[in-house]
JSON list of C-alpha atoms in Angstrom, two decimals:
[
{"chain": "I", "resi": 1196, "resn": "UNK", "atom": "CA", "xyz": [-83.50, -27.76, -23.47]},
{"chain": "I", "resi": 1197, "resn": "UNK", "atom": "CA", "xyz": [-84.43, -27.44, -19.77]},
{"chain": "I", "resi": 1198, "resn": "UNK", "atom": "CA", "xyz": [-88.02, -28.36, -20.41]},
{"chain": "I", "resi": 1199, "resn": "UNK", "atom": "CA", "xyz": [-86.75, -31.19, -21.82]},
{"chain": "I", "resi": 1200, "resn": "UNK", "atom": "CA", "xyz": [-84.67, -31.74, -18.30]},
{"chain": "I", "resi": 1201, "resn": "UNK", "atom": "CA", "xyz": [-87.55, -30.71, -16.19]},
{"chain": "I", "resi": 1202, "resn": "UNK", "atom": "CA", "xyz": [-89.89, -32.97, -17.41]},
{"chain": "I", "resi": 1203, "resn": "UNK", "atom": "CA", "xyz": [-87.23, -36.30, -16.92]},
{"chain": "I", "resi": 1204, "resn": "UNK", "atom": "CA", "xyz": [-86.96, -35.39, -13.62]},
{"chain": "I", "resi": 1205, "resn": "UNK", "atom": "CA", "xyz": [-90.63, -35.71, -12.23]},
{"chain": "I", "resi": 1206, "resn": "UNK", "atom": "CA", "xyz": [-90.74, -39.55, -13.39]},
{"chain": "I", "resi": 1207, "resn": "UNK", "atom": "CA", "xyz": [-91.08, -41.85, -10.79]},
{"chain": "I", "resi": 1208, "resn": "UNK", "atom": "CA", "xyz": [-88.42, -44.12, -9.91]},
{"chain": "I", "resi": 1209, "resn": "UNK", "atom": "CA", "xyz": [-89.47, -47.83, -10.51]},
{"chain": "I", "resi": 1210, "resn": "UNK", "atom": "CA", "xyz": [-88.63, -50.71, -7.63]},
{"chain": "I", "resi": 1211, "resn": "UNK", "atom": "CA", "xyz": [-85.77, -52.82, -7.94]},
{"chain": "I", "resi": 1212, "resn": "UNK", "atom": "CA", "xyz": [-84.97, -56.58, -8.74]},
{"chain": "I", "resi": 1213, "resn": "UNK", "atom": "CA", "xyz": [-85.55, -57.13, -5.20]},
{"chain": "I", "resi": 1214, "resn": "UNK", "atom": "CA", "xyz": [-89.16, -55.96, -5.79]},
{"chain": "I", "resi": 1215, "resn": "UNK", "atom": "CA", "xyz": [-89.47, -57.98, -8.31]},
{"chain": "I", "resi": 1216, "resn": "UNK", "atom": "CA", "xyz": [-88.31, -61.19, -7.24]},
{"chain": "I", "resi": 1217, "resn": "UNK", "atom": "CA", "xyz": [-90.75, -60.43, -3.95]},
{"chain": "I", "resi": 1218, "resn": "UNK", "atom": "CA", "xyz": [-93.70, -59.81, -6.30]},
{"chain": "I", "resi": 1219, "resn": "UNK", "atom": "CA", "xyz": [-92.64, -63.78, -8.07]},
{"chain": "I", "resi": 1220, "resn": "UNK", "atom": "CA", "xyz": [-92.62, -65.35, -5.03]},
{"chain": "I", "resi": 1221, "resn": "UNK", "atom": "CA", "xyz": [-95.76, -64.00, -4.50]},
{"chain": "I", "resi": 1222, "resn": "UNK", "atom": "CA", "xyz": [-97.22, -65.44, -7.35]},
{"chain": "I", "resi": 1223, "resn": "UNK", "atom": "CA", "xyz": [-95.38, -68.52, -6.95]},
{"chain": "I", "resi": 1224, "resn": "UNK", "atom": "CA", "xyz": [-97.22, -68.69, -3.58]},
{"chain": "I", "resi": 1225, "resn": "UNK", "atom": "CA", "xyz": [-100.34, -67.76, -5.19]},
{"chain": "I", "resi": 1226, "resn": "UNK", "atom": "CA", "xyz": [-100.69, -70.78, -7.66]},
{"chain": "I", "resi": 1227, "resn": "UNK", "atom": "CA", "xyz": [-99.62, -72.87, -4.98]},
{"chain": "I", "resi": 1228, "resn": "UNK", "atom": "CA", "xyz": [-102.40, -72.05, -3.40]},
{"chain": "I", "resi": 1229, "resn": "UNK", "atom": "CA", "xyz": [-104.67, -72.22, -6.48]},
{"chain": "I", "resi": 1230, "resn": "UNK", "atom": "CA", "xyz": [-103.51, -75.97, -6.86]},
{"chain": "I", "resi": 1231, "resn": "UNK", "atom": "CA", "xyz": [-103.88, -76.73, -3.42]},
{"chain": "I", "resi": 1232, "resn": "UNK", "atom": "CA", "xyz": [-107.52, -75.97, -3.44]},
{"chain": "I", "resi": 1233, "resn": "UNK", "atom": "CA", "xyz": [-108.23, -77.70, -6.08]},
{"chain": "I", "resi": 1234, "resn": "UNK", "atom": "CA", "xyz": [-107.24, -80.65, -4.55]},
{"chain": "I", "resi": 1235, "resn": "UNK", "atom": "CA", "xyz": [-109.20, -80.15, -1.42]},
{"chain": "I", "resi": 1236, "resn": "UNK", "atom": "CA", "xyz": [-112.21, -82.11, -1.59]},
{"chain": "I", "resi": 1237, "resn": "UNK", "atom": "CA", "xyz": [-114.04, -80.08, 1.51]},
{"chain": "I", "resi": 1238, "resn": "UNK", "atom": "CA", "xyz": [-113.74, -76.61, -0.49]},
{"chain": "I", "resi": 1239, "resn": "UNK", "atom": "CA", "xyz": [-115.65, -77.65, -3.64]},
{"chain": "I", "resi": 1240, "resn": "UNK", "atom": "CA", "xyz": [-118.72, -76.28, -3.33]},
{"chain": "I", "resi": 1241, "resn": "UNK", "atom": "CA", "xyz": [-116.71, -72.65, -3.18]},
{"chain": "I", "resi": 1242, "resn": "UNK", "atom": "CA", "xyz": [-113.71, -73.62, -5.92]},
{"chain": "I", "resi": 1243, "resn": "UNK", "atom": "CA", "xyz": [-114.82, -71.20, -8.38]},
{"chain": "I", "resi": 1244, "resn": "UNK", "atom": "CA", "xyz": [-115.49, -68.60, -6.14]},
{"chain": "I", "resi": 1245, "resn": "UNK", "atom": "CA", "xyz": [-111.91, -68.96, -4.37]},
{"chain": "I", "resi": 1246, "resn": "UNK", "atom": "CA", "xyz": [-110.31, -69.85, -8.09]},
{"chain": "I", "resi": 1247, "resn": "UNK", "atom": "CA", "xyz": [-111.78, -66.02, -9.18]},
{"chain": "I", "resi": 1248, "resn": "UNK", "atom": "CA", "xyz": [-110.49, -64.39, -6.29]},
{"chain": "I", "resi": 1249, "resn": "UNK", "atom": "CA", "xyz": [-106.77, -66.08, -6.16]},
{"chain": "I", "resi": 1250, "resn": "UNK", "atom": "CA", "xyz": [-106.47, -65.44, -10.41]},
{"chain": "I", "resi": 1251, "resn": "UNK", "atom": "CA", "xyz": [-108.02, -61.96, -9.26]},
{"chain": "I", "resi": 1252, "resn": "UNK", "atom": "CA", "xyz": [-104.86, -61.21, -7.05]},
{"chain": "I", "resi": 1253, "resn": "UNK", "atom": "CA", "xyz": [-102.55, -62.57, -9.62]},
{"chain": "I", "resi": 1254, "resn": "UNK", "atom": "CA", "xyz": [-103.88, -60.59, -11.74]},
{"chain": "I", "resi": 1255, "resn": "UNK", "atom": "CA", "xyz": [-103.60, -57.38, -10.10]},
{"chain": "I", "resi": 1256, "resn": "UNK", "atom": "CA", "xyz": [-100.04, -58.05, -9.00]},
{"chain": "I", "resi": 1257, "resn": "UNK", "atom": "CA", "xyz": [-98.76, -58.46, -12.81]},
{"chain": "I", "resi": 1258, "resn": "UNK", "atom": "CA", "xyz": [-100.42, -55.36, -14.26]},
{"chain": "I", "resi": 1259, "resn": "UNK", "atom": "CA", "xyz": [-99.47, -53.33, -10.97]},
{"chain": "I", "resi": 1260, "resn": "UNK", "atom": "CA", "xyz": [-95.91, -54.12, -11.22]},
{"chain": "I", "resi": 1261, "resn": "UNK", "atom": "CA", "xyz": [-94.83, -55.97, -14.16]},
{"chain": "I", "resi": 1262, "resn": "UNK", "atom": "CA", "xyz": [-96.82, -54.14, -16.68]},
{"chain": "I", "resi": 1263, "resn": "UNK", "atom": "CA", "xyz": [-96.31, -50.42, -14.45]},
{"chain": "I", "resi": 1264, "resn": "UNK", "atom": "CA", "xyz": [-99.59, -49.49, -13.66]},
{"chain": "I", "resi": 1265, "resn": "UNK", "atom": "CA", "xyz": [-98.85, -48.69, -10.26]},
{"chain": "I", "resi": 1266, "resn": "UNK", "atom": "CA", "xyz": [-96.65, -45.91, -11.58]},
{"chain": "I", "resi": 1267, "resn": "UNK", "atom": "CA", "xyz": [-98.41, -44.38, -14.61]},
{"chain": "I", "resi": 1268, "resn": "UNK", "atom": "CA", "xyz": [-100.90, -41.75, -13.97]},
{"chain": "I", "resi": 1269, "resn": "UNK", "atom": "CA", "xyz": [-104.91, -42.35, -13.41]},
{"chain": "I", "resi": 1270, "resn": "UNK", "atom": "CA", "xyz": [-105.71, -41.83, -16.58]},
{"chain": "I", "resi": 1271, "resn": "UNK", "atom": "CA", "xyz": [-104.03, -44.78, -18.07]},
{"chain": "I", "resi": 1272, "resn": "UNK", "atom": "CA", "xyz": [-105.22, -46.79, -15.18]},
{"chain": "I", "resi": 1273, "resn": "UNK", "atom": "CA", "xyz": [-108.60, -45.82, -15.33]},
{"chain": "I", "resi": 1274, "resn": "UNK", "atom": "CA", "xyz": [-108.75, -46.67, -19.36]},
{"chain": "I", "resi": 1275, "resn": "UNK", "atom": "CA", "xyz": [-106.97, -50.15, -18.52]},
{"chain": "I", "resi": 1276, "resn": "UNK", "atom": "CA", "xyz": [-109.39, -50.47, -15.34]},
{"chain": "I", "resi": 1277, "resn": "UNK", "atom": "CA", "xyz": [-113.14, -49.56, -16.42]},
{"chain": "I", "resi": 1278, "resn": "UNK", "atom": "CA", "xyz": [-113.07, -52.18, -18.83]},
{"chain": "I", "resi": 1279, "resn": "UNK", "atom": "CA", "xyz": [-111.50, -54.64, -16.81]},
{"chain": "I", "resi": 1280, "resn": "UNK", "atom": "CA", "xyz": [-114.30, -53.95, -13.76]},
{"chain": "I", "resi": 1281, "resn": "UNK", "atom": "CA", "xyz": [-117.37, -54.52, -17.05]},
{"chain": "I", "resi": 1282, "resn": "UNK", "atom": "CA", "xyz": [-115.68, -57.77, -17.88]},
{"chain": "I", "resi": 1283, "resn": "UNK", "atom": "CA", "xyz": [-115.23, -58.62, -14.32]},
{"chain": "I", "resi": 1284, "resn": "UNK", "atom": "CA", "xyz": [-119.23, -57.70, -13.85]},
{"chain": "I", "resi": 1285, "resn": "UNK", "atom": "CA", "xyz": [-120.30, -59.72, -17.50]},
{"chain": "I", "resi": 1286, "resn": "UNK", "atom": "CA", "xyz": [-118.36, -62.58, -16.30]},
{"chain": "I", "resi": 1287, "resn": "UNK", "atom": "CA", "xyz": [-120.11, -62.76, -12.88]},
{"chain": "I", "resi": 1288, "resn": "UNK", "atom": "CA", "xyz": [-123.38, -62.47, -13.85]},
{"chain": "I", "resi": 1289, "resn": "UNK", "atom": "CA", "xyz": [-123.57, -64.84, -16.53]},
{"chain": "I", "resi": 1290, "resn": "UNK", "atom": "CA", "xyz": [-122.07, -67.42, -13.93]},
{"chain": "I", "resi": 1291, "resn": "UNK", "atom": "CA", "xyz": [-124.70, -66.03, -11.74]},
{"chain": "I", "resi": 1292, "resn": "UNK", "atom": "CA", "xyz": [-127.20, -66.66, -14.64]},
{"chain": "I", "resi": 1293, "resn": "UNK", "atom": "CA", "xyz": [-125.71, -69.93, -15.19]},
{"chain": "I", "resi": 1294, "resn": "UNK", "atom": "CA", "xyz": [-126.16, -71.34, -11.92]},
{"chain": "I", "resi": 1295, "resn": "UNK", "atom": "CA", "xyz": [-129.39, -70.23, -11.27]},
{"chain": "I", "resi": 1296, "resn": "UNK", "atom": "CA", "xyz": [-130.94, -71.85, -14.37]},
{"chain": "I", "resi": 1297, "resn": "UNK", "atom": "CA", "xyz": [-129.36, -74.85, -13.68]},
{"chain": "I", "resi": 1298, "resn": "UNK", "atom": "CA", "xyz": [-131.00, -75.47, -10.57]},
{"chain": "I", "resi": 1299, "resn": "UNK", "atom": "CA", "xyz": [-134.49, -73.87, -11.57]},
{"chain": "I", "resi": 1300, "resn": "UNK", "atom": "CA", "xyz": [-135.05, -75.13, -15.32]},
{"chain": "I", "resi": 1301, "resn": "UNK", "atom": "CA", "xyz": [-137.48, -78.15, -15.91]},
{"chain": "I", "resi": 1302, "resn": "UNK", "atom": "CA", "xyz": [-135.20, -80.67, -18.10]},
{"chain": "I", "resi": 1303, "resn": "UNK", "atom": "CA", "xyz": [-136.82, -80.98, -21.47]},
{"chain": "I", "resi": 1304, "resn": "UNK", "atom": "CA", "xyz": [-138.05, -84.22, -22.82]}
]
């Protein structure tokens, strides 16, 4: 029965509904921003670029602290993560790819 008491005690304690309510406001603040530059006219030619990053950070906040990966171990991080970072890397290149044969590619006809 003490293993049993042993291993409840090493869990981590999670935050708070202050935490919480810090981490919303947060990403309240972040789609404010994501709306904002949208509606700027001068940042278009980097929208998507500054779009990926902001939903990036959004991102990151809800799995770290709604979903609890900032307090399970590496393992489960890692196997959320890895795939995550190939998606990330598939969806940049073909935008990459995209782009580039757009501006290079004859039109046919």
């Amino acid at each position: 029965m003490s293993d049993i008491a042993d291993t409840h005690s090493g869990q981590v304690h999670h935050p708070g509904a202050a935490t919480y309510l810090i981490i919303a406001a947060f990403l309240v603040v972040l789609t404010a921003m994501e709306i904002t530059v949208f509606y700027v006219h001068a940042l278009r030619p980097v929208l998507v670029p500054v779009l990926i990053v902001l939903g990036a950070a959004k991102f990151a906040l809800v799995t770290m602290f709604y979903m609890h990966l900032k307090y399970d171990g590496w393992l489960l991080t890692g196997v959320f993560v890895f795939p995550l970072m190939m998606a990330t890397v598939l969806l940049v290149s073909l935008i990459l790819l995209f782009a580039y044969l757009s501006h290079h590619m004859a039109p046919i006809g």
